[in-house]
Short mmCIF file of C-alpha atoms and ligand atoms in Angstrom, two decimals:
data_model
loop_
_atom_site.label_atom_id
_atom_site.label_comp_id
_atom_site.label_asym_id
_atom_site.label_seq_id
_atom_site.Cartn_x
_atom_site.Cartn_y
_atom_site.Cartn_z
CA MET A 1 -14.98 -12.98 4.93
CA LYS A 2 -17.28 -11.96 1.96
CA VAL A 3 -17.97 -8.49 0.85
CA ALA A 4 -21.49 -7.81 -0.62
CA THR A 5 -20.59 -6.26 -3.86
CA GLU A 6 -20.90 -7.37 -7.37
CA LYS A 7 -17.39 -8.83 -6.99
CA ALA A 8 -18.44 -11.32 -4.17
CA HIS A 9 -15.49 -13.41 -4.83
CA PHE A 10 -13.27 -11.05 -2.59
CA ASN A 11 -11.64 -13.24 0.06
CA VAL A 12 -9.29 -11.40 2.27
CA GLU A 13 -7.46 -14.45 3.35
CA THR A 14 -6.54 -15.28 -0.32
CA ILE A 15 -5.45 -11.74 -0.81
CA ARG A 16 -3.25 -11.82 2.14
CA LYS A 17 -1.32 -14.70 0.88
CA ASP A 18 -0.18 -12.42 -2.01
CA PHE A 19 1.65 -10.29 0.48
CA PRO A 20 4.70 -12.11 1.96
CA ILE A 21 5.39 -9.39 4.52
CA LEU A 22 2.03 -9.93 6.11
CA SER A 23 3.17 -13.30 7.55
CA ARG A 24 6.11 -12.00 9.41
CA LYS A 25 6.46 -11.46 13.12
CA VAL A 26 7.43 -8.24 14.83
CA ASN A 27 8.57 -8.47 18.35
CA GLY A 28 7.20 -11.90 18.59
CA TYR A 29 3.78 -11.00 17.49
CA PRO A 30 2.16 -11.30 14.17
CA LEU A 31 2.48 -7.98 12.26
CA VAL A 32 -0.50 -5.75 12.14
CA TYR A 33 0.23 -3.19 9.57
CA PHE A 34 -1.99 -0.17 9.93
CA ASP A 35 0.45 2.40 8.51
CA ASN A 36 -0.90 2.12 4.87
CA ALA A 37 -1.39 6.03 4.37
CA ALA A 38 2.51 6.27 4.70
CA THR A 39 3.24 3.43 2.37
CA SER A 40 1.39 0.24 1.32
CA GLN A 41 2.72 -3.27 1.19
CA THR A 42 3.75 -5.06 -1.99
CA PRO A 43 2.18 -8.11 -3.45
CA GLN A 44 4.25 -11.09 -4.72
CA GLN A 45 2.94 -10.22 -8.40
CA VAL A 46 4.73 -6.75 -8.22
CA ILE A 47 7.94 -8.26 -6.44
CA ASP A 48 8.07 -10.83 -9.30
CA THR A 49 7.95 -8.13 -11.83
CA ILE A 50 10.84 -6.38 -10.17
CA VAL A 51 12.86 -9.49 -9.99
CA ASP A 52 11.91 -10.36 -13.61
CA TYR A 53 13.12 -7.06 -14.93
CA TYR A 54 16.65 -7.19 -13.12
CA SER A 55 16.85 -10.99 -13.94
CA ARG A 56 15.96 -10.65 -17.67
CA TYR A 57 15.90 -7.41 -19.42
CA ASN A 58 17.68 -4.57 -17.32
CA ALA A 59 18.81 -1.99 -19.79
CA ASN A 60 18.67 1.70 -20.60
CA ILE A 61 15.52 2.88 -22.60
CA HIS A 62 14.80 4.92 -25.61
CA ARG A 63 18.39 4.77 -26.93
CA GLY A 64 19.60 1.51 -27.49
CA VAL A 65 19.01 -0.57 -30.80
CA HIS A 66 19.77 -3.83 -28.79
CA THR A 67 17.14 -6.25 -27.83
CA LEU A 68 17.23 -5.76 -24.08
CA SER A 69 16.89 -1.98 -24.46
CA GLN A 70 13.94 -2.48 -26.73
CA GLU A 71 12.19 -4.89 -24.31
CA ALA A 72 12.74 -2.55 -21.49
CA THR A 73 11.50 0.57 -23.49
CA ASP A 74 8.47 -1.48 -24.66
CA ALA A 75 7.66 -2.55 -20.96
CA TYR A 76 8.14 1.01 -19.63
CA GLU A 77 5.82 2.48 -22.37
CA GLU A 78 3.24 -0.22 -21.91
CA ALA A 79 3.14 0.95 -18.13
CA ARG A 80 2.66 4.43 -19.17
CA ILE A 81 -0.43 3.40 -21.25
CA LYS A 82 -1.68 1.23 -18.28
CA ILE A 83 -1.47 4.34 -16.10
CA GLN A 84 -3.11 6.42 -18.85
CA LYS A 85 -6.04 4.04 -18.93
CA HIS A 86 -6.29 3.64 -15.32
CA PHE A 87 -6.66 7.40 -14.82
CA ASN A 88 -8.63 7.73 -18.19
CA ALA A 89 -6.22 10.32 -19.55
CA GLU A 90 -7.01 11.25 -23.15
CA LYS A 91 -3.35 10.87 -24.38
CA SER A 92 -0.58 8.72 -23.14
CA HIS A 93 1.91 11.67 -23.36
CA GLU A 94 -0.05 13.48 -20.81
CA ILE A 95 1.46 10.90 -18.33
CA ILE A 96 4.76 12.13 -17.07
CA PHE A 97 6.87 9.73 -14.82
CA THR A 98 8.23 11.34 -11.68
CA SER A 99 9.87 10.06 -8.56
CA GLY A 100 6.61 10.49 -6.71
CA THR A 101 4.06 13.02 -5.62
CA THR A 102 6.65 15.51 -4.18
CA HIS A 103 8.60 15.77 -7.44
CA ALA A 104 5.47 15.91 -9.50
CA ILE A 105 4.27 18.90 -7.31
CA ASN A 106 7.56 20.72 -7.54
CA LEU A 107 7.55 20.25 -11.33
CA VAL A 108 4.26 22.10 -11.63
CA ALA A 109 5.07 24.68 -9.09
CA SER A 110 8.49 25.46 -10.78
CA GLY A 111 6.62 25.79 -14.13
CA PHE A 112 4.20 28.14 -12.92
CA ALA A 113 6.99 30.62 -11.89
CA SER A 114 7.11 31.62 -15.58
CA LEU A 115 3.37 32.12 -15.71
CA LEU A 116 2.71 34.07 -12.58
CA LYS A 117 3.27 37.78 -11.73
CA LYS A 118 2.88 40.04 -8.72
CA GLY A 119 -0.78 40.37 -7.47
CA ASP A 120 -1.75 36.82 -8.87
CA GLU A 121 -3.03 34.40 -6.30
CA ILE A 122 -2.75 30.67 -5.50
CA ILE A 123 -5.27 28.91 -3.35
CA VAL A 124 -4.40 26.00 -1.18
CA SER A 125 -6.40 24.08 1.53
CA ALA A 126 -5.95 23.95 5.33
CA LEU A 127 -5.84 20.26 5.10
CA GLU A 128 -2.58 19.92 2.99
CA HIS A 129 0.69 17.79 3.43
CA HIS A 130 3.85 19.70 3.92
CA SER A 131 4.93 18.76 0.38
CA ASN A 132 1.83 20.72 -0.72
CA ILE A 133 2.55 23.82 1.12
CA VAL A 134 6.30 24.53 0.81
CA PRO A 135 6.52 24.52 -2.95
CA TRP A 136 3.77 27.09 -3.24
CA GLN A 137 5.44 29.41 -0.67
CA MET A 138 8.50 29.04 -2.70
CA LEU A 139 6.77 30.03 -5.75
CA CYS A 140 5.08 32.94 -4.11
CA GLU A 141 8.54 34.24 -3.02
CA LYS A 142 9.79 33.87 -6.42
CA THR A 143 6.84 35.63 -8.31
CA GLY A 144 5.29 38.02 -5.75
CA ALA A 145 2.04 35.94 -5.89
CA GLN A 146 -0.03 35.62 -2.77
CA LEU A 147 -0.99 32.30 -1.00
CA LYS A 148 -4.56 32.10 0.25
CA VAL A 149 -5.91 29.18 2.43
CA ILE A 150 -9.44 27.56 2.40
CA PRO A 151 -10.14 27.03 6.01
CA MET A 152 -11.43 23.86 7.52
CA GLY A 153 -14.15 23.22 10.12
CA GLU A 154 -14.16 21.06 13.35
CA GLU A 155 -15.04 17.71 11.51
CA GLY A 156 -12.11 18.27 9.16
CA ALA A 157 -14.06 19.24 5.99
CA LEU A 158 -13.16 22.38 4.01
CA LYS A 159 -15.44 25.46 4.26
CA MET A 160 -16.80 25.67 0.70
CA ASP A 161 -18.48 29.02 1.02
CA GLU A 162 -15.18 30.48 2.10
CA PHE A 163 -13.46 28.89 -0.79
CA GLU A 164 -15.95 30.68 -2.98
CA ALA A 165 -15.19 33.98 -1.38
CA LEU A 166 -11.48 33.51 -2.08
CA LEU A 167 -11.90 33.05 -5.84
CA SER A 168 -11.50 35.94 -8.09
CA GLU A 169 -9.97 36.82 -11.43
CA ARG A 170 -6.66 37.05 -9.50
CA THR A 171 -6.82 33.37 -8.79
CA LYS A 172 -4.51 31.48 -11.11
CA LEU A 173 -4.08 28.07 -9.50
CA VAL A 174 -5.99 26.13 -6.97
CA PHE A 175 -4.31 23.15 -5.11
CA VAL A 176 -6.00 20.79 -2.86
CA ASN A 177 -5.50 17.10 -1.90
CA HIS A 178 -8.13 14.80 -3.18
CA VAL A 179 -8.04 12.96 0.21
CA SER A 180 -6.39 14.26 3.33
CA ASN A 181 -3.52 12.05 4.53
CA ALA A 182 -3.90 13.29 8.20
CA LEU A 183 -7.65 12.83 8.68
CA GLY A 184 -8.78 10.91 5.55
CA THR A 185 -11.45 13.49 4.51
CA VAL A 186 -12.54 13.19 0.89
CA ASN A 187 -12.65 16.72 -0.52
CA PRO A 188 -15.44 17.83 -2.75
CA VAL A 189 -12.86 18.07 -5.71
CA LYS A 190 -15.59 18.10 -8.60
CA GLU A 191 -17.15 21.35 -7.24
CA ILE A 192 -13.80 22.78 -6.40
CA ILE A 193 -12.55 22.22 -10.05
CA LYS A 194 -15.75 23.65 -11.52
CA LYS A 195 -15.60 26.79 -9.40
CA ALA A 196 -11.99 27.36 -10.10
CA HIS A 197 -12.48 27.00 -13.74
CA GLU A 198 -15.33 29.65 -13.59
CA VAL A 199 -12.67 32.26 -12.68
CA GLY A 200 -10.17 30.71 -15.24
CA ALA A 201 -7.84 29.21 -12.56
CA ALA A 202 -6.03 25.88 -13.16
CA VAL A 203 -6.45 23.12 -10.61
CA LEU A 204 -3.82 20.60 -9.40
CA LEU A 205 -5.09 17.81 -7.17
CA ASP A 206 -2.87 15.68 -5.04
CA GLY A 207 -4.20 12.21 -5.44
CA ALA A 208 -1.47 10.49 -3.29
CA GLN A 209 -3.94 9.56 -0.65
CA ALA A 210 -6.98 9.11 -2.76
CA ALA A 211 -5.56 6.87 -5.53
CA PRO A 212 -5.05 3.68 -3.25
CA HIS A 213 -8.96 3.89 -2.59
CA ILE A 214 -10.71 5.76 -5.36
CA LYS A 215 -10.16 5.45 -9.21
CA ALA A 216 -10.07 8.88 -10.33
CA ASP A 217 -11.30 9.83 -13.91
CA VAL A 218 -9.17 12.83 -14.81
CA GLN A 219 -11.41 13.63 -17.84
CA GLU A 220 -14.58 13.26 -15.92
CA LEU A 221 -13.16 15.49 -13.18
CA ASP A 222 -11.86 17.98 -15.86
CA VAL A 223 -8.76 18.41 -13.52
CA ASP A 224 -5.78 20.18 -15.06
CA PHE A 225 -3.13 18.18 -13.10
CA TYR A 226 -3.30 15.11 -10.92
CA VAL A 227 -0.36 13.61 -9.00
CA VAL A 228 0.24 10.24 -7.36
CA SER A 229 2.91 8.05 -5.92
CA ALA A 230 3.21 4.38 -6.65
CA HIS A 231 4.30 3.25 -3.15
CA LYS A 232 0.93 4.11 -1.67
CA MET A 233 -0.92 1.80 -4.08
CA CYS A 234 1.15 -1.44 -3.92
CA GLY A 235 3.88 -0.30 -6.07
CA PRO A 236 7.41 0.46 -5.18
CA THR A 237 8.96 3.66 -3.71
CA GLY A 238 10.66 6.31 -5.90
CA VAL A 239 8.19 6.30 -8.72
CA GLY A 240 5.04 8.28 -9.39
CA VAL A 241 3.17 10.31 -12.05
CA LEU A 242 2.18 13.74 -12.99
CA TYR A 243 -0.94 13.80 -15.26
CA GLY A 244 -1.35 17.05 -16.97
CA LYS A 245 -3.68 18.32 -19.72
CA GLU A 246 -1.66 18.62 -22.96
CA GLU A 247 -2.36 22.31 -23.30
CA TRP A 248 -0.88 22.90 -19.84
CA LEU A 249 2.08 20.63 -20.23
CA ASN A 250 2.89 22.49 -23.30
CA LYS A 251 2.67 25.88 -21.54
CA LEU A 252 4.98 24.89 -18.71
CA PRO A 253 8.76 24.98 -19.44
CA PRO A 254 10.88 21.96 -18.68
CA TYR A 255 11.70 21.36 -15.05
CA GLN A 256 15.27 19.70 -15.22
CA GLY A 257 17.72 19.71 -18.11
CA GLY A 258 19.62 16.72 -19.25
CA GLY A 259 19.48 13.76 -21.36
CA GLU A 260 16.21 12.49 -22.88
CA MET A 261 14.62 15.89 -22.52
CA ILE A 262 16.10 17.36 -25.59
CA ALA A 263 15.62 17.19 -29.39
CA THR A 264 18.71 18.83 -30.50
CA VAL A 265 21.75 20.35 -28.66
CA THR A 266 24.42 22.68 -29.73
CA PHE A 267 26.12 25.28 -27.54
CA GLU A 268 24.13 28.03 -29.21
CA LYS A 269 20.58 26.60 -28.70
CA THR A 270 18.99 23.51 -27.43
CA THR A 271 15.43 22.48 -28.48
CA TYR A 272 13.17 20.42 -26.16
CA ALA A 273 11.81 17.09 -27.00
CA ASP A 274 8.07 16.54 -27.29
CA LEU A 275 5.81 15.43 -24.37
CA PRO A 276 6.25 13.35 -22.26
CA HIS A 277 10.08 13.49 -22.67
CA LYS A 278 10.23 17.22 -22.07
CA PHE A 279 9.73 16.60 -18.41
CA GLU A 280 11.65 13.22 -18.24
CA ALA A 281 15.37 14.38 -18.00
CA GLY A 282 17.89 11.65 -17.30
CA THR A 283 17.52 7.97 -16.80
CA PRO A 284 14.24 7.31 -15.11
CA ASN A 285 13.26 4.69 -12.60
CA ILE A 286 12.55 2.19 -15.34
CA CYS A 287 12.06 -0.93 -13.20
CA GLY A 288 9.75 1.32 -10.85
CA GLY A 289 7.54 2.52 -13.72
CA ILE A 290 6.99 -1.00 -15.01
CA ALA A 291 6.27 -2.35 -11.41
CA PHE A 292 3.83 0.61 -11.01
CA GLY A 293 1.94 -0.83 -13.97
CA ALA A 294 1.91 -4.18 -12.40
CA ALA A 295 0.65 -2.73 -9.13
CA LEU A 296 -2.36 -1.19 -11.01
CA ASP A 297 -3.06 -4.55 -12.71
CA TYR A 298 -2.94 -6.12 -9.38
CA MET A 299 -5.46 -3.71 -7.77
CA ASN A 300 -7.70 -3.39 -10.85
CA ASN A 301 -7.96 -7.27 -10.83
CA ILE A 302 -9.57 -7.10 -7.35
CA GLY A 303 -11.54 -3.95 -8.38
CA PHE A 304 -11.56 -0.54 -6.96
CA ASP A 305 -15.25 -0.72 -5.94
CA THR A 306 -14.71 -3.95 -4.11
CA ILE A 307 -11.61 -2.53 -2.44
CA ALA A 308 -13.42 0.76 -1.32
CA ALA A 309 -16.58 -1.19 -0.06
CA TYR A 310 -14.44 -3.46 2.12
CA GLU A 311 -12.24 -0.78 3.34
CA GLN A 312 -15.37 1.12 4.40
CA GLU A 313 -16.44 -1.77 6.39
CA LEU A 314 -13.11 -1.90 8.24
CA LEU A 315 -13.35 1.97 8.94
CA GLU A 316 -16.87 1.56 10.34
CA TYR A 317 -15.89 -1.45 12.48
CA ALA A 318 -12.78 0.14 13.91
CA THR A 319 -14.51 3.42 14.53
CA GLU A 320 -17.20 1.80 16.58
CA LYS A 321 -14.66 -0.27 18.53
CA LEU A 322 -12.29 2.70 19.28
CA ARG A 323 -15.29 4.81 20.41
CA GLU A 324 -15.81 2.38 23.30
CA ILE A 325 -12.43 3.27 24.68
CA GLU A 326 -13.21 6.02 27.32
CA GLY A 327 -11.51 9.27 26.70
CA LEU A 328 -10.50 8.49 23.09
CA LYS A 329 -11.13 11.26 20.65
CA ILE A 330 -11.26 10.86 16.86
CA TYR A 331 -10.11 13.78 14.66
CA GLY A 332 -11.70 14.01 11.26
CA THR A 333 -15.27 12.89 11.33
CA SER A 334 -16.47 14.20 7.92
CA GLY A 335 -19.12 11.93 6.26
CA GLU A 336 -16.80 11.48 3.36
CA LYS A 337 -13.51 9.81 4.43
CA THR A 338 -11.33 6.94 3.51
CA ALA A 339 -9.99 4.17 5.99
CA VAL A 340 -7.96 6.54 8.16
CA ILE A 341 -8.53 7.15 11.84
CA SER A 342 -6.68 9.76 13.60
CA PHE A 343 -7.09 9.83 17.43
CA ASN A 344 -5.70 10.69 20.86
CA ILE A 345 -6.55 9.43 24.36
CA GLY A 346 -6.82 12.19 27.09
CA ASP A 347 -3.40 13.89 27.19
CA ILE A 348 -1.34 10.76 26.61
CA HIS A 349 1.36 11.48 24.04
CA PRO A 350 0.54 9.63 20.70
CA TYR A 351 4.19 8.70 20.57
CA ASP A 352 3.93 6.64 23.74
CA ILE A 353 0.87 4.77 22.40
CA GLY A 354 2.68 4.09 19.13
CA THR A 355 5.86 2.75 21.02
CA ILE A 356 3.77 0.47 23.26
CA ILE A 357 1.81 -1.09 20.56
CA ASP A 358 4.75 -1.58 18.40
CA LYS A 359 6.10 -3.88 21.06
CA LEU A 360 2.79 -5.92 20.44
CA GLY A 361 3.52 -6.12 16.54
CA ILE A 362 1.35 -3.18 15.61
CA ALA A 363 2.54 -0.49 13.00
CA VAL A 364 0.72 2.80 13.20
CA ARG A 365 1.80 6.29 12.61
CA THR A 366 2.25 8.96 15.35
CA GLY A 367 2.99 12.52 15.14
CA HIS A 368 1.92 15.49 12.83
CA HIS A 369 1.70 13.40 9.63
CA CYS A 370 3.48 16.04 7.64
CA ALA A 371 0.27 18.26 8.25
CA GLN A 372 1.32 20.56 11.11
CA PRO A 373 -1.28 23.17 10.21
CA VAL A 374 -4.15 20.53 10.72
CA MET A 375 -2.57 19.67 14.22
CA ASP A 376 -2.38 23.45 15.02
CA PHE A 377 -5.96 23.81 14.13
CA TYR A 378 -7.08 21.16 16.76
CA GLY A 379 -4.46 22.54 19.11
CA ILE A 380 -2.58 19.10 19.42
CA PRO A 381 1.03 18.06 18.85
CA GLY A 382 -0.04 15.04 16.84
CA THR A 383 -2.23 11.98 16.77
CA VAL A 384 -2.04 8.25 16.52
CA ARG A 385 -3.13 7.40 12.99
CA ALA A 386 -4.28 4.06 11.96
CA SER A 387 -4.81 3.55 8.26
CA PHE A 388 -6.27 0.41 6.62
CA ALA A 389 -5.90 -1.29 3.29
CA PHE A 390 -7.90 -3.93 1.56
CA TYR A 391 -5.49 -6.74 3.02
CA ASN A 392 -6.30 -5.74 6.57
CA THR A 393 -9.02 -7.68 8.73
CA LYS A 394 -11.47 -7.22 11.41
CA GLU A 395 -9.46 -9.64 13.60
CA GLU A 396 -6.53 -7.38 13.21
CA ILE A 397 -8.65 -4.44 14.38
CA ASP A 398 -9.66 -6.43 17.38
CA VAL A 399 -5.94 -7.02 18.31
CA PHE A 400 -5.21 -3.28 17.76
CA VAL A 401 -8.10 -2.01 19.97
CA LYS A 402 -7.09 -4.46 22.81
CA ALA A 403 -3.47 -3.19 22.55
CA VAL A 404 -4.63 0.52 22.60
CA GLU A 405 -6.59 -0.19 25.67
CA ARG A 406 -3.52 -1.91 27.29
CA ALA A 407 -1.44 1.10 26.40
CA LYS A 408 -3.98 3.51 27.83
CA ASN A 409 -4.05 1.58 31.19
CA MET A 410 -0.25 1.55 31.29
CA LEU A 411 -0.02 5.32 30.62
CA SER A 412 -2.77 6.71 32.53
C1 PLP B 501 2.36 10.74 0.88
C2 PLP B 501 1.79 12.04 0.56
C3 PLP B 501 2.57 12.83 -0.19
C4 PLP B 501 3.99 12.80 -0.49
O1 PLP B 501 4.23 11.66 -1.34
P1 PLP B 501 5.67 11.13 -1.67
O2 PLP B 501 5.65 9.83 -2.19
O3 PLP B 501 6.41 11.17 -0.28
O4 PLP B 501 6.24 12.24 -2.63
C5 PLP B 501 1.80 14.02 -0.63
N1 PLP B 501 0.52 14.28 -0.28
C6 PLP B 501 -0.18 13.30 0.28
C7 PLP B 501 -1.62 13.67 0.52
C8 PLP B 501 0.41 12.18 0.76
O5 PLP B 501 -0.25 11.26 1.44
#
C-alpha cells in the first residue's frame, strides 16, 4: 500500500515487520491492535536499544568517573538533545525527564501552588483526561484559586467564544490537551495560546495524544509548557518529558527533593542544582530516556507528515465502513481529529462489544477513557474506542468492522 506524499516509499508491510508483537495470535486469531491511544507498540529498533543498554553499559549517570557511567550519561544526554530537537525547544535544559505525562502535569501543578493566590483562576477544557483535572482541583484546594471549564459542543470541539469570555486578568494558567484522547479532537491550540498570553496567563498543553501524530514545534506555538509520554509514541512505559520555557522553569520551585537535584547540602541550607537537574531528583529511568530517543529516531525516519497522511486515510476508511452499520453512532465528529473513533451501537454496552471482539483477536478500549466529563456530556457510560497507528492496515479495519457487526448481531 503506497501513500501519496513526498515520502512515497512508505510501505506498511515493511513497517509491520519492525513490530514483532504484530505477528502474534490472540485467541487463535491474528492480533488486530487498535488500542494505540492507550499505548503504542514497540519496534525492534527500540527493543534493541533497551537490550543493548542492559547488555553493555547499564550504570548510574552523572556521578561516576568510570567508563560505563560516562557512556550511560552520554547516551542519556544525547537522548535529551534528540527530544529537544524533535520539539524544537530552544535549549536542552528546557527538557525535563519525567515518568510520563501525569508526573509532568503534577510537577507543574505543584510548582504553581507557590505562584497562585485566592481569587486567581485556572482554565481547563471539558475534553480533559482525569490526569488533567485532578491535579488542578488539588491546586485550587491548596491555593484558593478557582477552576473554570471551557465547554464543548456536540461535535466534540471546544467553544472558543466561551473560552474568550472566561479569560480575564485573574486567569493565571490555561490547561488543554493538544488532542483529546476520548474523541481525537485536535484543539485550536495556537489560538488558545495567543488569547491566553494576551491576559498574561501561562499555557500548559498536554501533548500525550498529539505527539504520536503531530510534530509540535514549541517555539512556533509559543507554548509555556508541553508534556508527553514515550509509551504512546513507540517508546517504553515509565518515561516522558516536560518541556518548559526556561523563565518558567526558573520560577517554579523543585518538585521532589533528593539526590541529583541539589548543588550543595548542609543541615542548615541546601542550594538547588541548575536546570534540568533541579527537577530530576533521584536516579531516573535511564534506559527509558535513551529508548525514547530511539523511538523518536524511528518515527522521524518514517516522517510525521507521512504518518499523519496515512493515518488520516485509515480514519476516513474506518469511519465510512463503520457508518454502514445500522444504529452505530460515532462520538467526536470535529473536522480536525486524529485517527480515533469512539462509538456505540444502540444501547449495547461497550464492554460487551469489546469482550466479543477480543475473542476474535481485536484489541480496542471500552469505557470512559479516563474522561468521564466527556461521557457525561453525551449522557453515556462509555464508548468503544478504536485508535489507529501507522502500522495498522485497511485489511485490519475490514476484519474489525466484520467483528463489530457479528457482536452487534449476537447482542441485539
Ligand atoms: C495517556 C494520556 C495521559 C496520561 O499519560 P500517562 O502516560 O499515563 O501519564 C494524559 N493525557 C492524555 C491526553 C493521554 O492520552
